[in-house]
Amino acid sequence: PQSAINAALGFDAGPGADSMAGQDGNVTISNQQVYSELKDRVLDTAGGFVELVGGARDEDDEDGADDGQPKPYKPPTRVPDPELTAGEVVTTVLDALLHNDVPNTDAGVGILFGYSSPGSAVMSSIRDEGMTADEYSEFLAETEYKVVFDHTEVAIDKGDYSFDRKKAFYTARLRTGPGALDVVSVNFILSTQGNEEDDCWLIDSMLIRPEKMRRRRRR
């Protein structure tokens, strides 16, 4: 449906739609800024630090990660989650889309919906045109966006923040095969209302660079 196409391309004719304006103010984050954000949003308390470090270790032991086997996918229990950084939201959503039908059909798309901002084209299509998860899933599967359902590795290629720290710009590189060119870049724009405990990073847009542009860049 047209609503799914508009959502994927980032078009939103409705009120309150977000735009890419203000991207000129982006600044590349430094190591100190990364540490500051991690401290502010994750290491706010000593308990948070213990949970971050110790909890991950416990999960690895329980899931058998030490024997070299990949951990089984576990859908997030809280969507959206204010404890996630912008980059973690990107990887969480991509992981959910890779396991789209776990634990039920189009659950991954549902998680993407849960992390979509009110001004995003996705939420506009849901709100104004009644777009469903299965409609959006069908659109993704029939276009170049099908890569979100079928990739072998995710690497965060770039992460920038706006000057006021309320916008984040990430590029995720999805590997689709063993070749050097078997990589598709997915550009994410995220936003947050502020730094309060219940504020979440939400996705304004998820865009794949058109194939012609990718070929031109390789020359």
PDB file of C-alpha atoms in Angstrom:
ATOM      1  CA  PRO A   1       0.000   0.000   0.000  1.00  0.00           C
ATOM      2  CA  GLN A   2       1.019   3.604  -0.556  1.00  0.00           C
ATOM      3  CA  SER A   3       1.183   4.166   3.189  1.00  0.00           C
ATOM      4  CA  ALA A   4       3.912   1.537   3.490  1.00  0.00           C
ATOM      5  CA  ILE A   5       5.840   3.060   0.589  1.00  0.00           C
ATOM      6  CA  ASN A   6       5.605   6.521   2.129  1.00  0.00           C
ATOM      7  CA  ALA A   7       6.704   5.171   5.485  1.00  0.00           C
ATOM      8  CA  ALA A   8       9.770   3.496   4.007  1.00  0.00           C
ATOM      9  CA  LEU A   9      10.769   6.550   1.995  1.00  0.00           C
ATOM     10  CA  GLY A  10      10.265   8.903   4.919  1.00  0.00           C
ATOM     11  CA  PHE A  11       7.464  10.911   3.352  1.00  0.00           C
ATOM     12  CA  ASP A  12       4.919  12.356   5.747  1.00  0.00           C
ATOM     13  CA  ALA A  13       2.358  14.840   4.559  1.00  0.00           C
ATOM     14  CA  GLY A  14       0.621  15.004   7.917  1.00  0.00           C
ATOM     15  CA  PRO A  15       1.080  17.590  10.654  1.00  0.00           C
ATOM     16  CA  GLY A  16       3.969  17.265  13.069  1.00  0.00           C
ATOM     17  CA  ALA A  17       6.046  15.315  10.578  1.00  0.00           C
ATOM     18  CA  ASP A  18       9.731  15.314  11.296  1.00  0.00           C
ATOM     19  CA  SER A  19      12.229  16.458   8.701  1.00  0.00           C
ATOM     20  CA  MET A  20      15.934  16.181   8.130  1.00  0.00           C
ATOM     21  CA  ALA A  21      16.342  19.888   8.664  1.00  0.00           C
ATOM     22  CA  GLY A  22      18.973  20.686  11.211  1.00  0.00           C
ATOM     23  CA  GLN A  23      21.265  17.932  10.061  1.00  0.00           C
ATOM     24  CA  ASP A  24      23.786  20.621   9.108  1.00  0.00           C
ATOM     25  CA  GLY A  25      24.358  21.130  12.810  1.00  0.00           C
ATOM     26  CA  ASN A  26      25.636  17.605  13.327  1.00  0.00           C
ATOM     27  CA  VAL A  27      28.890  17.142  15.114  1.00  0.00           C
ATOM     28  CA  THR A  28      30.891  13.940  15.248  1.00  0.00           C
ATOM     29  CA  ILE A  29      30.924  12.671  18.800  1.00  0.00           C
ATOM     30  CA  SER A  30      34.215  12.344  20.626  1.00  0.00           C
ATOM     31  CA  ASN A  31      35.238   9.549  22.950  1.00  0.00           C
ATOM     32  CA  GLN A  32      34.547  11.865  25.896  1.00  0.00           C
ATOM     33  CA  GLN A  33      31.010  12.547  24.644  1.00  0.00           C
ATOM     34  CA  VAL A  34      30.385   8.840  24.203  1.00  0.00           C
ATOM     35  CA  TYR A  35      31.532   8.223  27.767  1.00  0.00           C
ATOM     36  CA  SER A  36      29.410  11.099  29.076  1.00  0.00           C
ATOM     37  CA  GLU A  37      26.270   9.766  27.394  1.00  0.00           C
ATOM     38  CA  LEU A  38      26.933   6.263  28.670  1.00  0.00           C
ATOM     39  CA  LYS A  39      27.476   7.601  32.195  1.00  0.00           C
ATOM     40  CA  ASP A  40      24.363   9.780  32.088  1.00  0.00           C
ATOM     41  CA  ARG A  41      21.971   7.211  30.575  1.00  0.00           C
ATOM     42  CA  VAL A  42      23.310   3.853  31.776  1.00  0.00           C
ATOM     43  CA  LEU A  43      25.726   4.305  34.681  1.00  0.00           C
ATOM     44  CA  ASP A  44      23.471   6.683  36.564  1.00  0.00           C
ATOM     45  CA  THR A  45      23.661   4.541  39.688  1.00  0.00           C
ATOM     46  CA  ALA A  46      26.087   1.990  41.047  1.00  0.00           C
ATOM     47  CA  GLY A  47      23.345  -0.599  40.629  1.00  0.00           C
ATOM     48  CA  GLY A  48      23.080   0.260  36.962  1.00  0.00           C
ATOM     49  CA  PHE A  49      26.783  -0.388  36.511  1.00  0.00           C
ATOM     50  CA  VAL A  50      26.575  -3.752  38.284  1.00  0.00           C
ATOM     51  CA  GLU A  51      23.557  -4.728  36.205  1.00  0.00           C
ATOM     52  CA  LEU A  52      25.301  -3.708  32.973  1.00  0.00           C
ATOM     53  CA  VAL A  53      28.516  -5.609  33.655  1.00  0.00           C
ATOM     54  CA  GLY A  54      27.446  -8.446  35.933  1.00  0.00           C
ATOM     55  CA  GLY A  55      24.126  -9.049  34.203  1.00  0.00           C
ATOM     56  CA  ALA A  56      25.740  -9.532  30.824  1.00  0.00           C
ATOM     57  CA  ARG A  57      28.157 -12.021  32.324  1.00  0.00           C
ATOM     58  CA  ASP A  58      25.364 -13.993  33.965  1.00  0.00           C
ATOM     59  CA  GLU A  59      23.375 -14.143  30.734  1.00  0.00           C
ATOM     60  CA  ASP A  60      26.415 -15.384  28.837  1.00  0.00           C
ATOM     61  CA  ASP A  61      26.865 -18.194  31.327  1.00  0.00           C
ATOM     62  CA  GLU A  62      23.209 -19.163  31.203  1.00  0.00           C
ATOM     63  CA  ASP A  63      22.979 -19.089  27.426  1.00  0.00           C
ATOM     64  CA  GLY A  64      26.151 -21.063  26.870  1.00  0.00           C
ATOM     65  CA  ALA A  65      27.970 -18.208  25.087  1.00  0.00           C
ATOM     66  CA  ASP A  66      31.276 -19.397  26.527  1.00  0.00           C
ATOM     67  CA  ASP A  67      31.166 -22.563  24.407  1.00  0.00           C
ATOM     68  CA  GLY A  68      31.388 -20.515  21.208  1.00  0.00           C
ATOM     69  CA  GLN A  69      27.737 -20.908  20.269  1.00  0.00           C
ATOM     70  CA  PRO A  70      25.652 -17.812  19.393  1.00  0.00           C
ATOM     71  CA  LYS A  71      23.076 -16.812  21.973  1.00  0.00           C
ATOM     72  CA  PRO A  72      19.454 -17.520  21.021  1.00  0.00           C
ATOM     73  CA  TYR A  73      17.390 -14.476  20.161  1.00  0.00           C
ATOM     74  CA  LYS A  74      15.275 -13.092  22.982  1.00  0.00           C
ATOM     75  CA  PRO A  75      12.668 -10.452  22.070  1.00  0.00           C
ATOM     76  CA  PRO A  76      12.887  -7.290  24.182  1.00  0.00           C
ATOM     77  CA  THR A  77      10.485  -7.246  27.099  1.00  0.00           C
ATOM     78  CA  ARG A  78      10.125  -3.448  27.186  1.00  0.00           C
ATOM     79  CA  VAL A  79       9.336  -1.408  24.081  1.00  0.00           C
ATOM     80  CA  PRO A  80      10.353   1.347  23.968  1.00  0.00           C
ATOM     81  CA  ASP A  81      13.075   1.099  26.591  1.00  0.00           C
ATOM     82  CA  PRO A  82      14.421   4.367  28.073  1.00  0.00           C
ATOM     83  CA  GLU A  83      17.608   2.621  29.203  1.00  0.00           C
ATOM     84  CA  LEU A  84      18.798   2.050  25.626  1.00  0.00           C
ATOM     85  CA  THR A  85      21.144   4.454  23.868  1.00  0.00           C
ATOM     86  CA  ALA A  86      20.366   5.549  20.316  1.00  0.00           C
ATOM     87  CA  GLY A  87      22.807   3.010  18.893  1.00  0.00           C
ATOM     88  CA  GLU A  88      21.287   0.234  21.001  1.00  0.00           C
ATOM     89  CA  VAL A  89      17.835   1.104  19.682  1.00  0.00           C
ATOM     90  CA  VAL A  90      19.160   0.665  16.132  1.00  0.00           C
ATOM     91  CA  THR A  91      20.683  -2.749  16.865  1.00  0.00           C
ATOM     92  CA  THR A  92      17.636  -3.847  18.889  1.00  0.00           C
ATOM     93  CA  VAL A  93      15.256  -3.038  16.028  1.00  0.00           C
ATOM     94  CA  LEU A  94      17.480  -4.643  13.400  1.00  0.00           C
ATOM     95  CA  ASP A  95      17.810  -7.780  15.517  1.00  0.00           C
ATOM     96  CA  ALA A  96      14.030  -7.904  15.932  1.00  0.00           C
ATOM     97  CA  LEU A  97      13.483  -7.547  12.179  1.00  0.00           C
ATOM     98  CA  LEU A  98      16.022 -10.300  11.494  1.00  0.00           C
ATOM     99  CA  HIS A  99      13.888 -12.539  13.751  1.00  0.00           C
ATOM    100  CA  ASN A 100      10.645 -10.994  12.548  1.00  0.00           C
ATOM    101  CA  ASP A 101       8.407 -13.975  13.294  1.00  0.00           C
ATOM    102  CA  VAL A 102       9.734 -14.649  16.806  1.00  0.00           C
ATOM    103  CA  PRO A 103       7.771 -15.216  18.984  1.00  0.00           C
ATOM    104  CA  ASN A 104       4.870 -14.618  16.556  1.00  0.00           C
ATOM    105  CA  THR A 105       4.259 -13.398  13.015  1.00  0.00           C
ATOM    106  CA  ASP A 106       5.591  -9.880  12.337  1.00  0.00           C
ATOM    107  CA  ALA A 107       6.633  -9.382  15.966  1.00  0.00           C
ATOM    108  CA  GLY A 108       9.801  -7.683  14.711  1.00  0.00           C
ATOM    109  CA  VAL A 109       7.828  -5.138  12.699  1.00  0.00           C
ATOM    110  CA  GLY A 110       5.741  -4.559  15.812  1.00  0.00           C
ATOM    111  CA  ILE A 111       8.927  -3.687  17.710  1.00  0.00           C
ATOM    112  CA  LEU A 112       9.897  -1.265  14.927  1.00  0.00           C
ATOM    113  CA  PHE A 113       6.459   0.322  15.305  1.00  0.00           C
ATOM    114  CA  GLY A 114       7.035   0.575  19.054  1.00  0.00           C
ATOM    115  CA  TYR A 115      10.301   2.441  18.507  1.00  0.00           C
ATOM    116  CA  SER A 116       8.896   4.782  15.810  1.00  0.00           C
ATOM    117  CA  SER A 117       8.519   8.412  16.869  1.00  0.00           C
ATOM    118  CA  PRO A 118       5.113  10.151  16.729  1.00  0.00           C
ATOM    119  CA  GLY A 119       6.317  12.359  13.868  1.00  0.00           C
ATOM    120  CA  SER A 120       7.758   9.538  11.774  1.00  0.00           C
ATOM    121  CA  ALA A 121       6.248   8.501   8.450  1.00  0.00           C
ATOM    122  CA  VAL A 122       5.649   5.025   9.884  1.00  0.00           C
ATOM    123  CA  MET A 123       3.503   6.309  12.739  1.00  0.00           C
ATOM    124  CA  SER A 124       1.751   8.753  10.420  1.00  0.00           C
ATOM    125  CA  SER A 125       0.763   5.852   8.137  1.00  0.00           C
ATOM    126  CA  ILE A 126      -0.474   3.842  11.117  1.00  0.00           C
ATOM    127  CA  ARG A 127      -2.395   6.758  12.592  1.00  0.00           C
ATOM    128  CA  ASP A 128      -3.856   8.267   9.419  1.00  0.00           C
ATOM    129  CA  GLU A 129      -4.197   5.293   7.085  1.00  0.00           C
ATOM    130  CA  GLY A 130      -4.465   2.324   9.429  1.00  0.00           C
ATOM    131  CA  MET A 131      -1.333   0.604   8.132  1.00  0.00           C
ATOM    132  CA  THR A 132      -0.863  -2.785   9.821  1.00  0.00           C
ATOM    133  CA  ALA A 133       2.281  -4.721  10.701  1.00  0.00           C
ATOM    134  CA  ASP A 134       1.580  -7.374   8.060  1.00  0.00           C
ATOM    135  CA  GLU A 135       1.112  -4.701   5.356  1.00  0.00           C
ATOM    136  CA  TYR A 136       4.412  -3.058   6.212  1.00  0.00           C
ATOM    137  CA  SER A 137       6.132  -6.419   6.479  1.00  0.00           C
ATOM    138  CA  GLU A 138       4.868  -7.359   3.004  1.00  0.00           C
ATOM    139  CA  PHE A 139       6.175  -4.092   1.578  1.00  0.00           C
ATOM    140  CA  LEU A 140       9.610  -4.550   3.161  1.00  0.00           C
ATOM    141  CA  ALA A 141       9.859  -8.125   1.876  1.00  0.00           C
ATOM    142  CA  GLU A 142       9.102  -7.064  -1.711  1.00  0.00           C
ATOM    143  CA  THR A 143      11.572  -4.176  -1.966  1.00  0.00           C
ATOM    144  CA  GLU A 144      15.252  -3.515  -1.331  1.00  0.00           C
ATOM    145  CA  TYR A 145      14.288  -3.250   2.338  1.00  0.00           C
ATOM    146  CA  LYS A 146      14.059  -7.051   2.451  1.00  0.00           C
ATOM    147  CA  VAL A 147      17.670  -6.953   3.653  1.00  0.00           C
ATOM    148  CA  VAL A 148      16.387  -6.116   7.144  1.00  0.00           C
ATOM    149  CA  PHE A 149      14.880  -9.615   7.232  1.00  0.00           C
ATOM    150  CA  ASP A 150      17.899 -11.405   5.774  1.00  0.00           C
ATOM    151  CA  HIS A 151      21.428 -10.429   6.789  1.00  0.00           C
ATOM    152  CA  THR A 152      24.295 -12.153   8.566  1.00  0.00           C
ATOM    153  CA  GLU A 153      25.970  -9.301  10.451  1.00  0.00           C
ATOM    154  CA  VAL A 154      25.334  -5.736  11.623  1.00  0.00           C
ATOM    155  CA  ALA A 155      28.024  -3.103  12.092  1.00  0.00           C
ATOM    156  CA  ILE A 156      27.449   0.485  13.141  1.00  0.00           C
ATOM    157  CA  ASP A 157      29.373   2.503  10.563  1.00  0.00           C
ATOM    158  CA  LYS A 158      28.671   6.012  11.799  1.00  0.00           C
ATOM    159  CA  GLY A 159      27.059   7.733  14.750  1.00  0.00           C
ATOM    160  CA  ASP A 160      26.598  11.505  14.967  1.00  0.00           C
ATOM    161  CA  TYR A 161      24.553  13.735  17.257  1.00  0.00           C
ATOM    162  CA  SER A 162      22.992  17.140  16.742  1.00  0.00           C
ATOM    163  CA  PHE A 163      24.350  20.013  18.793  1.00  0.00           C
ATOM    164  CA  ASP A 164      21.485  19.870  21.306  1.00  0.00           C
ATOM    165  CA  ARG A 165      21.937  16.088  21.704  1.00  0.00           C
ATOM    166  CA  LYS A 166      18.276  15.422  20.878  1.00  0.00           C
ATOM    167  CA  LYS A 167      18.910  13.999  17.391  1.00  0.00           C
ATOM    168  CA  ALA A 168      21.078  11.017  16.492  1.00  0.00           C
ATOM    169  CA  PHE A 169      22.207   9.914  13.038  1.00  0.00           C
ATOM    170  CA  TYR A 170      23.400   6.348  12.575  1.00  0.00           C
ATOM    171  CA  THR A 171      24.390   4.250   9.592  1.00  0.00           C
ATOM    172  CA  ALA A 172      24.188   0.488  10.047  1.00  0.00           C
ATOM    173  CA  ARG A 173      25.978  -1.761   7.582  1.00  0.00           C
ATOM    174  CA  LEU A 174      24.166  -5.046   6.969  1.00  0.00           C
ATOM    175  CA  ARG A 175      26.246  -7.878   5.535  1.00  0.00           C
ATOM    176  CA  THR A 176      24.381 -10.076   3.052  1.00  0.00           C
ATOM    177  CA  GLY A 177      27.201 -12.310   1.827  1.00  0.00           C
ATOM    178  CA  PRO A 178      30.955 -13.015   1.959  1.00  0.00           C
ATOM    179  CA  GLY A 179      31.989 -10.557  -0.756  1.00  0.00           C
ATOM    180  CA  ALA A 180      33.467  -7.127  -0.108  1.00  0.00           C
ATOM    181  CA  LEU A 181      30.480  -5.482  -1.795  1.00  0.00           C
ATOM    182  CA  ASP A 182      27.844  -7.634  -0.080  1.00  0.00           C
ATOM    183  CA  VAL A 183      26.955  -4.835   2.324  1.00  0.00           C
ATOM    184  CA  VAL A 184      23.892  -2.578   2.427  1.00  0.00           C
ATOM    185  CA  SER A 185      23.864   0.682   4.380  1.00  0.00           C
ATOM    186  CA  VAL A 186      20.738   1.615   6.328  1.00  0.00           C
ATOM    187  CA  ASN A 187      20.531   5.208   7.563  1.00  0.00           C
ATOM    188  CA  PHE A 188      18.676   5.919  10.808  1.00  0.00           C
ATOM    189  CA  ILE A 189      17.572   9.243  12.249  1.00  0.00           C
ATOM    190  CA  LEU A 190      16.475   9.118  15.881  1.00  0.00           C
ATOM    191  CA  SER A 191      15.208  11.696  18.344  1.00  0.00           C
ATOM    192  CA  THR A 192      14.519  12.040  22.049  1.00  0.00           C
ATOM    193  CA  GLN A 193      12.623  14.583  24.119  1.00  0.00           C
ATOM    194  CA  GLY A 194      15.382  15.025  26.664  1.00  0.00           C
ATOM    195  CA  ASN A 195      17.416  13.282  29.352  1.00  0.00           C
ATOM    196  CA  GLU A 196      14.737  12.388  31.875  1.00  0.00           C
ATOM    197  CA  GLU A 197      14.611   8.799  33.141  1.00  0.00           C
ATOM    198  CA  ASP A 198      11.559   7.901  31.061  1.00  0.00           C
ATOM    199  CA  ASP A 199      12.679   9.593  27.824  1.00  0.00           C
ATOM    200  CA  CYS A 200      13.388   7.134  25.003  1.00  0.00           C
ATOM    201  CA  TRP A 201      15.314   7.281  21.759  1.00  0.00           C
ATOM    202  CA  LEU A 202      12.786   6.778  18.940  1.00  0.00           C
ATOM    203  CA  ILE A 203      13.271   6.309  15.202  1.00  0.00           C
ATOM    204  CA  ASP A 204      12.237   9.155  12.900  1.00  0.00           C
ATOM    205  CA  SER A 205      13.277   7.372   9.716  1.00  0.00           C
ATOM    206  CA  MET A 206      14.988   4.230   8.420  1.00  0.00           C
ATOM    207  CA  LEU A 207      16.271   4.700   4.888  1.00  0.00           C
ATOM    208  CA  ILE A 208      18.294   2.580   2.487  1.00  0.00           C
ATOM    209  CA  ARG A 209      20.417   4.427  -0.033  1.00  0.00           C
ATOM    210  CA  PRO A 210      19.091   3.726  -3.575  1.00  0.00           C
ATOM    211  CA  GLU A 211      21.055   1.124  -5.527  1.00  0.00           C
ATOM    212  CA  LYS A 212      22.199   3.650  -8.161  1.00  0.00           C
ATOM    213  CA  MET A 213      23.754   5.822  -5.463  1.00  0.00           C
ATOM    214  CA  ARG A 214      25.536   2.811  -3.955  1.00  0.00           C
ATOM    215  CA  ARG A 215      26.997   1.842  -7.333  1.00  0.00           C
ATOM    216  CA  ARG A 216      28.160   5.429  -7.980  1.00  0.00           C
ATOM    217  CA  ARG A 217      29.974   5.505  -4.630  1.00  0.00           C
ATOM    218  CA  ARG A 218      31.867   2.270  -5.399  1.00  0.00           C
ATOM    219  CA  ARG A 219      33.502   3.694  -8.547  1.00  0.00           C
TER     220      ARG A 219
END
